[in-house]
């Protein structure tokens, strides 16, 4: 490929070396265990996706599109984490890879998506087989790994199957955690990079814009993202169930790690009152408190703060209890027996479970939260079925537009629009000219038809012949936009 790509990573066989590269994250932990990767050249059927088979042509009647949509990739269902680490692309590598695709005659348009759970290359190409082969070659060269070391984990989708897959990915129906919102932002970032590198054209621009609208509709019209499926979010949802509303409640956060930070973000969305942050490293507590307009306190001040807090969330790495029954019992008189809600998301536990024996004190640990999460995952999976129906409709809608990029239907639609406009104007004119004979009316119609033929003659020849052969899809798309030929 000439010059070395930016930030190339050497990756030895998986049995010998595990890559140290940290891929981009999407707030999800990759699945591990006894997953069986796809074998041979079989396309793995993941989720409800319908993979393409053989050399199926897109359903376009007797017409053949000059450009195919092809998607090649692997994800958490088909490739182990060790391989995903080796093949993940950094932002600089994505930009360099897109430049390589741009120079490849097999690929007309391209977008590259890379997260910790998937790498996918979305392409518009004149020859789908050559495009898939080129994509494998570029992955191999950029990541310095032989094709046969990752080929068995790949899936390849074409036409409607590729469209359906990208809709499902953006809608989080293909994610490890169904309904997680991060993947849509990552997909938008990938598209933004492709736009900056000018590797996304008429077809992928339309497809990605449609993808974003479909994902928004799935999230809006289903409950796929309504229920908590993370520990921190589940903790806040549990608190809302107990108090009814969290608005104005005072919160004590013990520990200032990642999970605590996520919990604070959820609390702020629920408009809680004052937030106190206690951390063994006071500076870190000050940093988190400042970020969310809270107040940092020292660990020694936790007992005094218990008299004010309505909700206590603890997530430290302490091997011993951070909050004991004795501390809470001593604070209850000062609280005048107002209820206090403890959420312990630490392992080992931070909060003494014996606190539950005190009046108006309630302790929930991570096992209680897991029950909430499992119930909510089941609810999300039921809502996902509604999302699949929305996606099926969107695939049909996109197919109508995609088919319209053929010359014949565009010319027919343009002619029909001209004829409809002319017919409406002729009727209007003849109704106001009652003195004209039927022969006069026919003469006006013949003259109008001749004018339409002459007006459309040159554009029709241009679209049919070699005048726009190189960028036919672009000219057809512009024609349909100029004359508003699409009704969806």
Short mmCIF file of C-alpha atoms in Angstrom, two decimals:
data_model
loop_
_atom_site.label_atom_id
_atom_site.label_comp_id
_atom_site.label_asym_id
_atom_site.label_seq_id
_atom_site.Cartn_x
_atom_site.Cartn_y
_atom_site.Cartn_z
CA UNK A 1 0.00 0.00 0.00
CA UNK A 2 2.94 2.37 -0.22
CA UNK A 3 3.48 4.46 2.89
CA UNK A 4 2.69 2.82 6.20
CA UNK A 5 -0.72 3.70 7.65
CA UNK A 6 -0.86 5.96 10.67
CA UNK A 7 -0.32 4.12 13.95
CA UNK A 8 -0.01 0.67 12.43
CA UNK A 9 -0.15 -2.05 15.08
CA UNK A 10 1.80 -5.25 14.76
CA UNK A 11 -0.32 -8.22 15.76
CA UNK A 12 1.14 -11.71 16.05
CA UNK A 13 -0.91 -14.93 15.99
CA UNK A 14 -3.48 -14.94 18.77
CA UNK A 15 -2.09 -18.03 20.41
CA UNK A 16 1.19 -16.20 20.99
CA UNK A 17 0.43 -12.52 21.65
CA UNK A 18 -2.51 -10.53 22.92
CA UNK A 19 -2.56 -6.96 21.61
CA UNK A 20 -2.23 -4.13 24.11
CA UNK A 21 -4.15 -1.61 22.03
CA UNK A 22 -7.18 -0.13 23.70
CA UNK A 23 -10.03 0.18 21.20
CA UNK A 24 -12.73 2.80 21.44
CA UNK A 25 -15.32 1.96 24.06
CA UNK A 26 -19.10 2.02 24.02
CA UNK A 27 -19.82 1.56 27.72
CA UNK A 28 -20.21 -2.20 27.31
CA UNK A 29 -18.12 -5.14 28.39
CA UNK A 30 -17.36 -7.54 25.57
CA UNK A 31 -18.73 -11.04 25.88
CA UNK A 32 -16.32 -13.82 26.64
CA UNK A 33 -16.65 -17.50 27.40
CA UNK A 34 -17.53 -20.40 25.16
CA UNK A 35 -18.85 -18.50 22.17
CA UNK A 36 -18.29 -20.43 18.96
CA UNK A 37 -17.00 -18.20 16.15
CA UNK A 38 -18.27 -18.53 12.62
CA UNK A 39 -16.37 -21.11 10.61
CA UNK A 40 -15.36 -21.39 7.00
CA UNK A 41 -17.03 -18.90 4.74
CA UNK A 42 -20.37 -19.23 6.49
CA UNK A 43 -22.11 -15.93 7.23
CA UNK A 44 -23.16 -16.03 10.91
CA UNK A 45 -26.81 -15.26 11.51
CA UNK A 46 -26.82 -12.91 14.50
CA UNK A 47 -29.93 -11.47 16.12
CA UNK A 48 -32.75 -11.25 13.63
CA UNK A 49 -30.56 -10.29 10.69
CA UNK A 50 -31.11 -12.13 7.45
CA UNK A 51 -27.68 -12.68 5.89
CA UNK A 52 -27.34 -12.72 2.17
CA UNK A 53 -26.55 -16.02 0.52
CA UNK A 54 -24.63 -16.94 -2.56
CA UNK A 55 -24.46 -14.32 -5.27
CA UNK A 56 -28.01 -13.02 -4.88
CA UNK A 57 -28.76 -9.91 -6.91
CA UNK A 58 -30.69 -7.05 -5.29
CA UNK A 59 -34.40 -7.28 -5.98
CA UNK A 60 -34.77 -4.80 -8.80
CA UNK A 61 -36.94 -6.67 -11.25
CA UNK A 62 -35.27 -7.03 -14.63
CA UNK A 63 -33.08 -3.98 -14.00
CA UNK A 64 -29.63 -4.11 -12.48
CA UNK A 65 -28.22 -1.33 -10.33
CA UNK A 66 -24.76 -0.17 -11.23
CA UNK A 67 -23.82 0.06 -7.53
CA UNK A 68 -24.28 -2.47 -4.72
CA UNK A 69 -24.37 -1.81 -0.98
CA UNK A 70 -21.98 -4.15 0.84
CA UNK A 71 -21.21 -4.43 4.56
CA UNK A 72 -18.31 -6.51 5.87
CA UNK A 73 -17.33 -6.86 9.51
CA UNK A 74 -17.16 -8.80 12.75
CA UNK A 75 -18.54 -8.17 16.23
CA UNK A 76 -18.76 -9.51 19.77
CA UNK A 77 -20.88 -12.43 18.55
CA UNK A 78 -18.39 -13.67 15.95
CA UNK A 79 -14.91 -12.68 17.18
CA UNK A 80 -13.20 -13.08 20.59
CA UNK A 81 -12.02 -10.00 22.45
CA UNK A 82 -8.36 -10.82 21.73
CA UNK A 83 -9.00 -10.60 17.99
CA UNK A 84 -11.19 -7.50 18.30
CA UNK A 85 -8.36 -5.78 20.18
CA UNK A 86 -5.93 -6.59 17.37
CA UNK A 87 -8.25 -5.38 14.61
CA UNK A 88 -9.75 -2.27 16.23
CA UNK A 89 -8.98 1.00 14.40
CA UNK A 90 -7.99 4.22 16.15
CA UNK A 91 -9.40 7.51 14.85
CA UNK A 92 -6.17 8.22 12.93
CA UNK A 93 -6.21 4.72 11.45
CA UNK A 94 -9.82 5.12 10.36
CA UNK A 95 -8.93 8.31 8.48
CA UNK A 96 -5.95 6.62 6.81
CA UNK A 97 -7.98 3.53 5.92
CA UNK A 98 -10.69 5.66 4.29
CA UNK A 99 -8.02 7.32 2.16
CA UNK A 100 -6.86 3.87 1.05
CA UNK A 101 -10.42 2.86 0.18
CA UNK A 102 -10.81 6.08 -1.79
CA UNK A 103 -7.92 5.06 -4.04
CA UNK A 104 -9.25 1.52 -4.49
CA UNK A 105 -11.14 1.11 -7.79
CA UNK A 106 -13.27 -1.67 -6.27
CA UNK A 107 -14.86 0.70 -3.73
CA UNK A 108 -16.89 3.79 -4.71
CA UNK A 109 -17.98 4.91 -1.23
CA UNK A 110 -16.97 3.79 2.27
CA UNK A 111 -17.62 4.33 5.98
CA UNK A 112 -15.59 2.52 8.67
CA UNK A 113 -17.06 1.88 12.14
CA UNK A 114 -14.78 0.69 14.97
CA UNK A 115 -15.80 0.20 18.61
CA UNK A 116 -14.67 -2.27 21.26
CA UNK A 117 -17.42 -4.66 20.15
CA UNK A 118 -17.37 -4.35 16.36
CA UNK A 119 -15.44 -3.30 13.28
CA UNK A 120 -17.57 -2.85 10.16
CA UNK A 121 -16.90 -1.43 6.70
CA UNK A 122 -19.96 -0.13 4.86
CA UNK A 123 -19.37 0.25 1.12
CA UNK A 124 -21.04 1.18 -2.15
CA UNK A 125 -19.33 -0.76 -4.93
CA UNK A 126 -19.75 -1.73 -8.56
CA UNK A 127 -18.65 -5.31 -7.83
CA UNK A 128 -19.56 -6.68 -4.43
CA UNK A 129 -17.09 -9.58 -4.53
CA UNK A 130 -14.15 -7.35 -5.41
CA UNK A 131 -15.21 -4.88 -2.73
CA UNK A 132 -15.31 -7.58 -0.04
CA UNK A 133 -11.91 -8.90 -1.13
CA UNK A 134 -10.45 -5.38 -1.05
CA UNK A 135 -11.86 -4.74 2.42
CA UNK A 136 -10.21 -7.90 3.76
CA UNK A 137 -6.92 -6.93 2.11
CA UNK A 138 -6.97 -3.44 3.64
CA UNK A 139 -7.75 -4.78 7.12
CA UNK A 140 -4.90 -7.27 6.78
CA UNK A 141 -2.40 -4.63 5.63
CA UNK A 142 -3.39 -1.98 8.17
CA UNK A 143 -3.36 -4.35 11.13
CA UNK A 144 -0.46 -6.53 9.92
CA UNK A 145 -2.38 -9.77 10.33
CA UNK A 146 -3.03 -12.49 7.76
CA UNK A 147 -6.52 -12.67 6.28
CA UNK A 148 -6.91 -16.33 7.26
CA UNK A 149 -6.53 -15.35 10.94
CA UNK A 150 -9.78 -13.35 10.93
CA UNK A 151 -11.69 -14.36 7.80
CA UNK A 152 -13.78 -17.02 9.57
CA UNK A 153 -15.18 -14.40 11.97
CA UNK A 154 -16.43 -12.09 9.19
CA UNK A 155 -20.00 -11.60 8.05
CA UNK A 156 -20.83 -10.05 4.67
CA UNK A 157 -24.22 -8.51 3.94
CA UNK A 158 -25.40 -7.20 0.59
CA UNK A 159 -28.36 -5.13 -0.59
CA UNK A 160 -31.35 -5.19 1.74
CA UNK A 161 -29.48 -7.35 4.26
CA UNK A 162 -26.74 -4.72 4.55
CA UNK A 163 -29.34 -1.95 4.94
CA UNK A 164 -31.22 -3.92 7.60
CA UNK A 165 -28.00 -4.65 9.49
CA UNK A 166 -26.88 -1.01 9.70
CA UNK A 167 -30.41 0.00 10.80
CA UNK A 168 -30.28 -2.64 13.57
CA UNK A 169 -26.79 -1.58 14.68
CA UNK A 170 -27.77 2.10 14.96
CA UNK A 171 -31.00 1.19 16.78
CA UNK A 172 -28.96 -0.89 19.28
CA UNK A 173 -30.80 -4.09 18.38
CA UNK A 174 -27.49 -5.74 17.48
CA UNK A 175 -25.65 -4.53 20.59
CA UNK A 176 -24.44 -6.71 23.45
CA UNK A 177 -26.83 -4.77 25.69
CA UNK A 178 -29.99 -4.12 23.67
CA UNK A 179 -31.04 -0.49 23.91
CA UNK A 180 -27.68 1.03 24.93
CA UNK A 181 -27.40 4.53 23.43
CA UNK A 182 -23.65 4.83 22.80
CA UNK A 183 -23.52 3.02 19.45
CA UNK A 184 -25.58 5.66 17.65
CA UNK A 185 -23.12 8.37 18.64
CA UNK A 186 -20.22 6.20 17.50
CA UNK A 187 -21.91 5.60 14.15
CA UNK A 188 -22.47 9.33 13.68
CA UNK A 189 -18.80 9.97 14.43
CA UNK A 190 -17.79 7.37 11.84
CA UNK A 191 -20.03 9.05 9.27
CA UNK A 192 -18.62 12.48 10.15
CA UNK A 193 -15.10 11.18 9.48
CA UNK A 194 -16.20 9.75 6.12
CA UNK A 195 -17.74 13.10 5.17
CA UNK A 196 -14.52 14.93 6.06
CA UNK A 197 -12.53 12.44 3.97
CA UNK A 198 -15.09 12.65 1.15
CA UNK A 199 -15.57 8.87 1.03
CA UNK A 200 -19.34 8.91 1.52
CA UNK A 201 -21.36 9.81 -1.57
CA UNK A 202 -24.97 9.84 -2.75
CA UNK A 203 -25.83 6.29 -1.73
CA UNK A 204 -24.18 6.10 1.70
CA UNK A 205 -25.20 9.68 2.53
CA UNK A 206 -28.83 8.76 1.96
CA UNK A 207 -28.44 5.43 3.78
CA UNK A 208 -26.78 6.94 6.86
CA UNK A 209 -29.30 9.80 7.14
CA UNK A 210 -32.07 7.23 6.91
CA UNK A 211 -30.23 5.12 9.50
CA UNK A 212 -30.15 7.96 12.03
CA UNK A 213 -33.86 8.72 11.56
CA UNK A 214 -34.75 5.02 11.96
CA UNK A 215 -32.70 4.77 15.17
CA UNK A 216 -34.43 7.85 16.57
CA UNK A 217 -37.83 6.42 15.68
CA UNK A 218 -37.05 3.06 17.31
CA UNK A 219 -35.95 4.79 20.52
CA UNK A 220 -38.95 7.15 20.50
CA UNK A 221 -41.69 4.69 19.56
CA UNK A 222 -40.55 1.74 21.68
CA UNK A 223 -39.47 1.34 25.29
CA UNK A 224 -36.13 -0.12 24.27
CA UNK A 225 -34.13 2.44 26.27
CA UNK A 226 -36.58 3.09 29.10
CA UNK A 227 -35.40 0.58 31.67
CA UNK A 228 -32.12 0.43 33.55
CA UNK A 229 -29.61 -2.17 32.37
CA UNK A 230 -26.49 -0.78 34.10
CA UNK A 231 -25.80 -1.03 37.83
CA UNK A 232 -25.55 2.73 38.33
CA UNK A 233 -28.74 3.44 36.40
CA UNK A 234 -30.59 0.62 38.18
CA UNK A 235 -29.59 2.13 41.53
CA UNK A 236 -31.19 5.45 40.62
CA UNK A 237 -34.30 3.77 39.26
CA UNK A 238 -34.67 1.86 42.53
CA UNK A 239 -34.40 5.12 44.46
CA UNK A 240 -37.08 6.69 42.29
CA UNK A 241 -39.40 3.76 42.99
CA UNK A 242 -38.97 4.20 46.76
CA UNK A 243 -39.24 8.00 46.92
CA UNK A 244 -41.61 8.49 44.00
CA UNK A 245 -39.58 11.45 42.78
CA UNK A 246 -35.94 12.29 43.45
CA UNK A 247 -36.26 16.01 42.86
CA UNK A 248 -34.78 17.98 45.76
CA UNK A 249 -33.43 14.91 47.60
CA UNK A 250 -29.96 15.27 49.13
CA UNK A 251 -27.44 12.68 48.01
CA UNK A 252 -24.23 11.44 49.64
CA UNK A 253 -21.85 9.74 47.21
CA UNK A 254 -19.13 7.63 48.86
CA UNK A 255 -16.34 6.91 46.39
CA UNK A 256 -15.50 8.84 43.25
CA UNK A 257 -14.85 6.15 40.64
CA UNK A 258 -16.41 5.59 37.23
CA UNK A 259 -19.54 3.92 38.58
CA UNK A 260 -20.09 6.76 41.04
CA UNK A 261 -19.71 9.30 38.25
CA UNK A 262 -22.30 7.51 36.13
CA UNK A 263 -24.66 7.47 39.11
CA UNK A 264 -24.26 11.24 39.58
CA UNK A 265 -25.09 11.84 35.90
CA UNK A 266 -28.34 9.89 36.31
CA UNK A 267 -29.13 11.73 39.56
CA UNK A 268 -28.71 15.14 37.94
CA UNK A 269 -31.15 14.17 35.18
CA UNK A 270 -33.64 13.50 37.99
CA UNK A 271 -33.03 16.98 39.47
CA UNK A 272 -31.81 15.91 42.88
CA UNK A 273 -30.87 18.56 45.43
CA UNK A 274 -27.45 18.97 47.01
CA UNK A 275 -24.81 16.33 46.23
CA UNK A 276 -22.06 15.51 48.76
CA UNK A 277 -18.99 13.57 47.60
CA UNK A 278 -16.77 11.67 50.07
CA UNK A 279 -13.60 10.01 48.82
CA UNK A 280 -10.45 8.72 50.57
CA UNK A 281 -8.43 10.83 48.14
CA UNK A 282 -9.93 14.21 48.93
CA UNK A 283 -8.59 15.82 45.75
CA UNK A 284 -10.47 13.32 43.59
CA UNK A 285 -13.63 14.01 45.58
CA UNK A 286 -13.16 17.75 45.02
CA UNK A 287 -12.70 17.14 41.29
CA UNK A 288 -15.93 15.13 40.97
CA UNK A 289 -17.89 17.52 43.18
CA UNK A 290 -16.76 20.50 41.12
CA UNK A 291 -17.74 18.74 37.88
CA UNK A 292 -21.33 18.35 39.09
CA UNK A 293 -21.63 21.47 41.27
CA UNK A 294 -21.58 19.38 44.45
CA UNK A 295 -19.72 19.63 47.75
CA UNK A 296 -16.68 17.51 48.67
CA UNK A 297 -16.39 16.24 52.24
CA UNK A 298 -13.69 14.21 53.96
CA UNK A 299 -14.22 10.57 54.88
CA UNK A 300 -14.27 11.52 58.56
CA UNK A 301 -17.33 13.71 57.90
CA UNK A 302 -19.52 10.89 56.57
CA UNK A 303 -21.22 10.32 59.94
CA UNK A 304 -22.26 13.98 60.24
CA UNK A 305 -23.46 14.02 56.63
CA UNK A 306 -25.73 11.02 57.27
CA UNK A 307 -28.02 13.35 59.19
CA UNK A 308 -28.74 15.31 55.99
CA UNK A 309 -28.63 12.77 53.16
CA UNK A 310 -31.79 11.11 51.86
CA UNK A 311 -29.90 8.79 49.48
CA UNK A 312 -26.45 7.28 50.08
CA UNK A 313 -24.66 5.58 47.18
CA UNK A 314 -21.38 3.83 47.94
CA UNK A 315 -18.89 2.32 45.48
CA UNK A 316 -15.42 2.19 47.05
CA UNK A 317 -12.79 -0.55 46.92
CA UNK A 318 -12.63 -0.90 50.68
CA UNK A 319 -12.34 -4.47 52.09
CA UNK A 320 -14.35 -3.41 55.16
CA UNK A 321 -17.67 -1.67 55.79
CA UNK A 322 -17.43 2.06 55.15
CA UNK A 323 -20.81 2.79 56.78
CA UNK A 324 -21.79 0.77 59.86
CA UNK A 325 -25.03 0.18 61.73
CA UNK A 326 -23.68 2.15 64.69
CA UNK A 327 -23.02 5.23 62.54
CA UNK A 328 -26.51 5.20 61.04
CA UNK A 329 -28.25 4.52 64.35
CA UNK A 330 -26.52 7.54 65.86
CA UNK A 331 -27.66 9.77 63.02
CA UNK A 332 -31.35 8.76 63.03
CA UNK A 333 -32.28 10.98 65.99
CA UNK A 334 -30.87 14.03 64.21
CA UNK A 335 -32.81 13.03 61.10
CA UNK A 336 -36.04 12.93 63.13
CA UNK A 337 -36.62 9.46 61.66
CA UNK A 338 -36.77 10.69 58.05
CA UNK A 339 -36.20 7.64 55.82
CA UNK A 340 -32.73 7.14 54.36
CA UNK A 341 -32.03 4.94 51.35
CA UNK A 342 -28.64 3.18 50.95
CA UNK A 343 -27.48 1.77 47.62
CA UNK A 344 -24.37 -0.40 47.91
CA UNK A 345 -22.84 -1.02 44.46
CA UNK A 346 -19.46 -2.12 45.79
CA UNK A 347 -17.97 -5.62 45.92
CA UNK A 348 -17.01 -6.34 48.69
CA UNK A 349 -19.93 -4.45 50.22
CA UNK A 350 -19.39 -1.00 51.70
CA UNK A 351 -22.57 -0.77 53.76
CA UNK A 352 -23.40 -2.96 56.76
CA UNK A 353 -26.55 -4.98 55.84
CA UNK A 354 -27.61 -4.89 59.52
CA UNK A 355 -28.63 -1.27 58.88
CA UNK A 356 -31.78 -2.77 57.37
CA UNK A 357 -32.93 -3.63 60.90
CA UNK A 358 -33.17 0.04 61.82
CA UNK A 359 -36.48 1.85 61.38
CA UNK A 360 -36.69 4.03 58.24
CA UNK A 361 -33.32 2.79 56.95
CA UNK A 362 -33.25 0.73 53.74
CA UNK A 363 -30.18 -1.00 52.26
CA UNK A 364 -29.98 -2.46 48.75
CA UNK A 365 -26.84 -4.20 47.50
CA UNK A 366 -25.68 -5.15 44.01
CA UNK A 367 -27.61 -8.45 44.03
CA UNK A 368 -30.85 -6.53 44.56
CA UNK A 369 -29.94 -4.31 41.63
CA UNK A 370 -29.17 -7.28 39.38
CA UNK A 371 -32.76 -8.44 39.83
CA UNK A 372 -33.94 -5.06 38.55
CA UNK A 373 -31.54 -5.24 35.61
CA UNK A 374 -32.56 -8.78 34.56
CA UNK A 375 -36.24 -7.84 34.66
CA UNK A 376 -35.56 -4.75 32.57
CA UNK A 377 -33.51 -6.67 30.00
CA UNK A 378 -36.50 -8.94 29.43
CA UNK A 379 -38.67 -5.85 28.94
CA UNK A 380 -36.18 -4.40 26.46
CA UNK A 381 -36.11 -7.61 24.45
CA UNK A 382 -39.90 -7.49 24.15
CA UNK A 383 -39.70 -3.88 22.99
CA UNK A 384 -37.02 -4.88 20.47
CA UNK A 385 -39.67 -6.79 18.50
CA UNK A 386 -41.46 -3.49 17.88
CA UNK A 387 -38.16 -2.03 16.73
CA UNK A 388 -37.72 -4.87 14.22
CA UNK A 389 -41.07 -4.00 12.62
CA UNK A 390 -40.01 -0.34 12.29
CA UNK A 391 -36.78 -1.47 10.65
CA UNK A 392 -38.59 -3.75 8.20
CA UNK A 393 -40.70 -0.79 7.07
CA UNK A 394 -37.60 1.39 6.73
CA UNK A 395 -35.80 -1.21 4.60
CA UNK A 396 -38.73 -1.23 2.16
CA UNK A 397 -38.74 2.58 2.09
CA UNK A 398 -35.02 2.75 1.37
CA UNK A 399 -35.36 0.06 -1.29
CA UNK A 400 -37.91 2.22 -3.14
CA UNK A 401 -35.44 5.10 -3.23
CA UNK A 402 -32.54 2.82 -4.15
CA UNK A 403 -34.48 1.28 -7.04
CA UNK A 404 -35.34 4.78 -8.23
CA UNK A 405 -31.65 5.33 -8.99
CA UNK A 406 -32.15 3.19 -12.08
CA UNK A 407 -32.55 5.26 -15.23
CA UNK A 408 -35.88 3.88 -16.45
CA UNK A 409 -38.03 4.53 -13.35
CA UNK A 410 -36.57 8.02 -12.99
CA UNK A 411 -37.36 8.92 -16.61
CA UNK A 412 -40.83 7.40 -16.29
CA UNK A 413 -41.49 9.32 -13.05
CA UNK A 414 -40.24 12.57 -14.61
CA UNK A 415 -42.42 12.08 -17.70
CA UNK A 416 -45.45 11.27 -15.55
CA UNK A 417 -44.98 14.39 -13.45
CA UNK A 418 -44.73 16.56 -16.57
CA UNK A 419 -47.82 14.90 -18.08
CA UNK A 420 -49.82 15.35 -14.84
CA UNK A 421 -48.92 19.04 -14.62
CA UNK A 422 -49.73 19.60 -18.30
CA UNK A 423 -53.05 17.76 -18.06
CA UNK A 424 -54.12 19.78 -15.03
CA UNK A 425 -53.28 23.08 -16.75
CA UNK A 426 -54.99 22.06 -20.03
CA UNK A 427 -58.21 21.20 -18.20
CA UNK A 428 -58.10 24.49 -16.34
CA UNK A 429 -57.55 26.39 -19.59
CA UNK A 430 -60.21 24.54 -21.62
CA UNK A 431 -62.79 25.04 -18.86
CA UNK A 432 -62.34 28.80 -19.21
CA UNK A 433 -62.44 28.72 -23.03
CA UNK A 434 -65.87 27.31 -23.78
CA UNK A 435 -65.85 28.62 -27.35
CA UNK A 436 -63.12 26.16 -28.42
CA UNK A 437 -64.18 23.08 -30.33
CA UNK A 438 -63.16 19.53 -29.44
CA UNK A 439 -60.66 19.60 -32.32
CA UNK A 440 -59.12 22.75 -30.87
CA UNK A 441 -58.76 21.04 -27.54
CA UNK A 442 -57.04 18.04 -29.14
CA UNK A 443 -54.68 20.39 -31.00
CA UNK A 444 -53.69 22.03 -27.72
CA UNK A 445 -53.05 18.61 -26.20
CA UNK A 446 -50.86 17.55 -29.16
CA UNK A 447 -48.90 20.81 -28.95
CA UNK A 448 -48.38 20.33 -25.19
CA UNK A 449 -47.21 16.75 -25.67
CA UNK A 450 -44.75 17.86 -28.35
CA UNK A 451 -43.38 20.54 -26.05
CA UNK A 452 -42.89 17.99 -23.24
CA UNK A 453 -41.10 15.63 -25.64
CA UNK A 454 -38.71 18.37 -26.75
CA UNK A 455 -38.09 19.58 -23.18
CA UNK A 456 -37.30 16.06 -21.95
CA UNK A 457 -35.35 14.93 -25.02
CA UNK A 458 -31.87 16.11 -24.02
CA UNK A 459 -32.15 15.24 -20.30
CA UNK A 460 -33.41 11.75 -21.23
CA UNK A 461 -30.51 11.15 -23.61
CA UNK A 462 -28.05 12.39 -21.00
CA UNK A 463 -29.40 10.05 -18.33
CA UNK A 464 -29.68 7.05 -20.67
CA UNK A 465 -26.37 7.35 -22.45
CA UNK A 466 -22.78 7.88 -21.40
CA UNK A 467 -23.15 11.53 -20.40
CA UNK A 468 -23.40 10.56 -16.73
CA UNK A 469 -22.01 7.04 -16.79
CA UNK A 470 -19.29 7.81 -14.26
CA UNK A 471 -21.61 9.38 -11.65
CA UNK A 472 -25.01 8.18 -12.82
CA UNK A 473 -26.41 7.67 -9.32
CA UNK A 474 -25.51 11.26 -8.42
CA UNK A 475 -27.27 12.71 -11.50
CA UNK A 476 -30.32 10.52 -10.98
CA UNK A 477 -30.53 11.55 -7.33
CA UNK A 478 -30.24 15.25 -8.27
CA UNK A 479 -32.94 14.82 -10.93
CA UNK A 480 -35.31 13.26 -8.42
CA UNK A 481 -34.62 16.02 -5.91
CA UNK A 482 -35.00 18.86 -8.44
CA UNK A 483 -38.39 17.60 -9.60
CA UNK A 484 -39.49 16.15 -6.23
CA UNK A 485 -40.08 12.67 -7.66
CA UNK A 486 -39.82 10.89 -4.30
CA UNK A 487 -42.91 10.78 -2.15
CA UNK A 488 -41.39 9.14 0.98
#
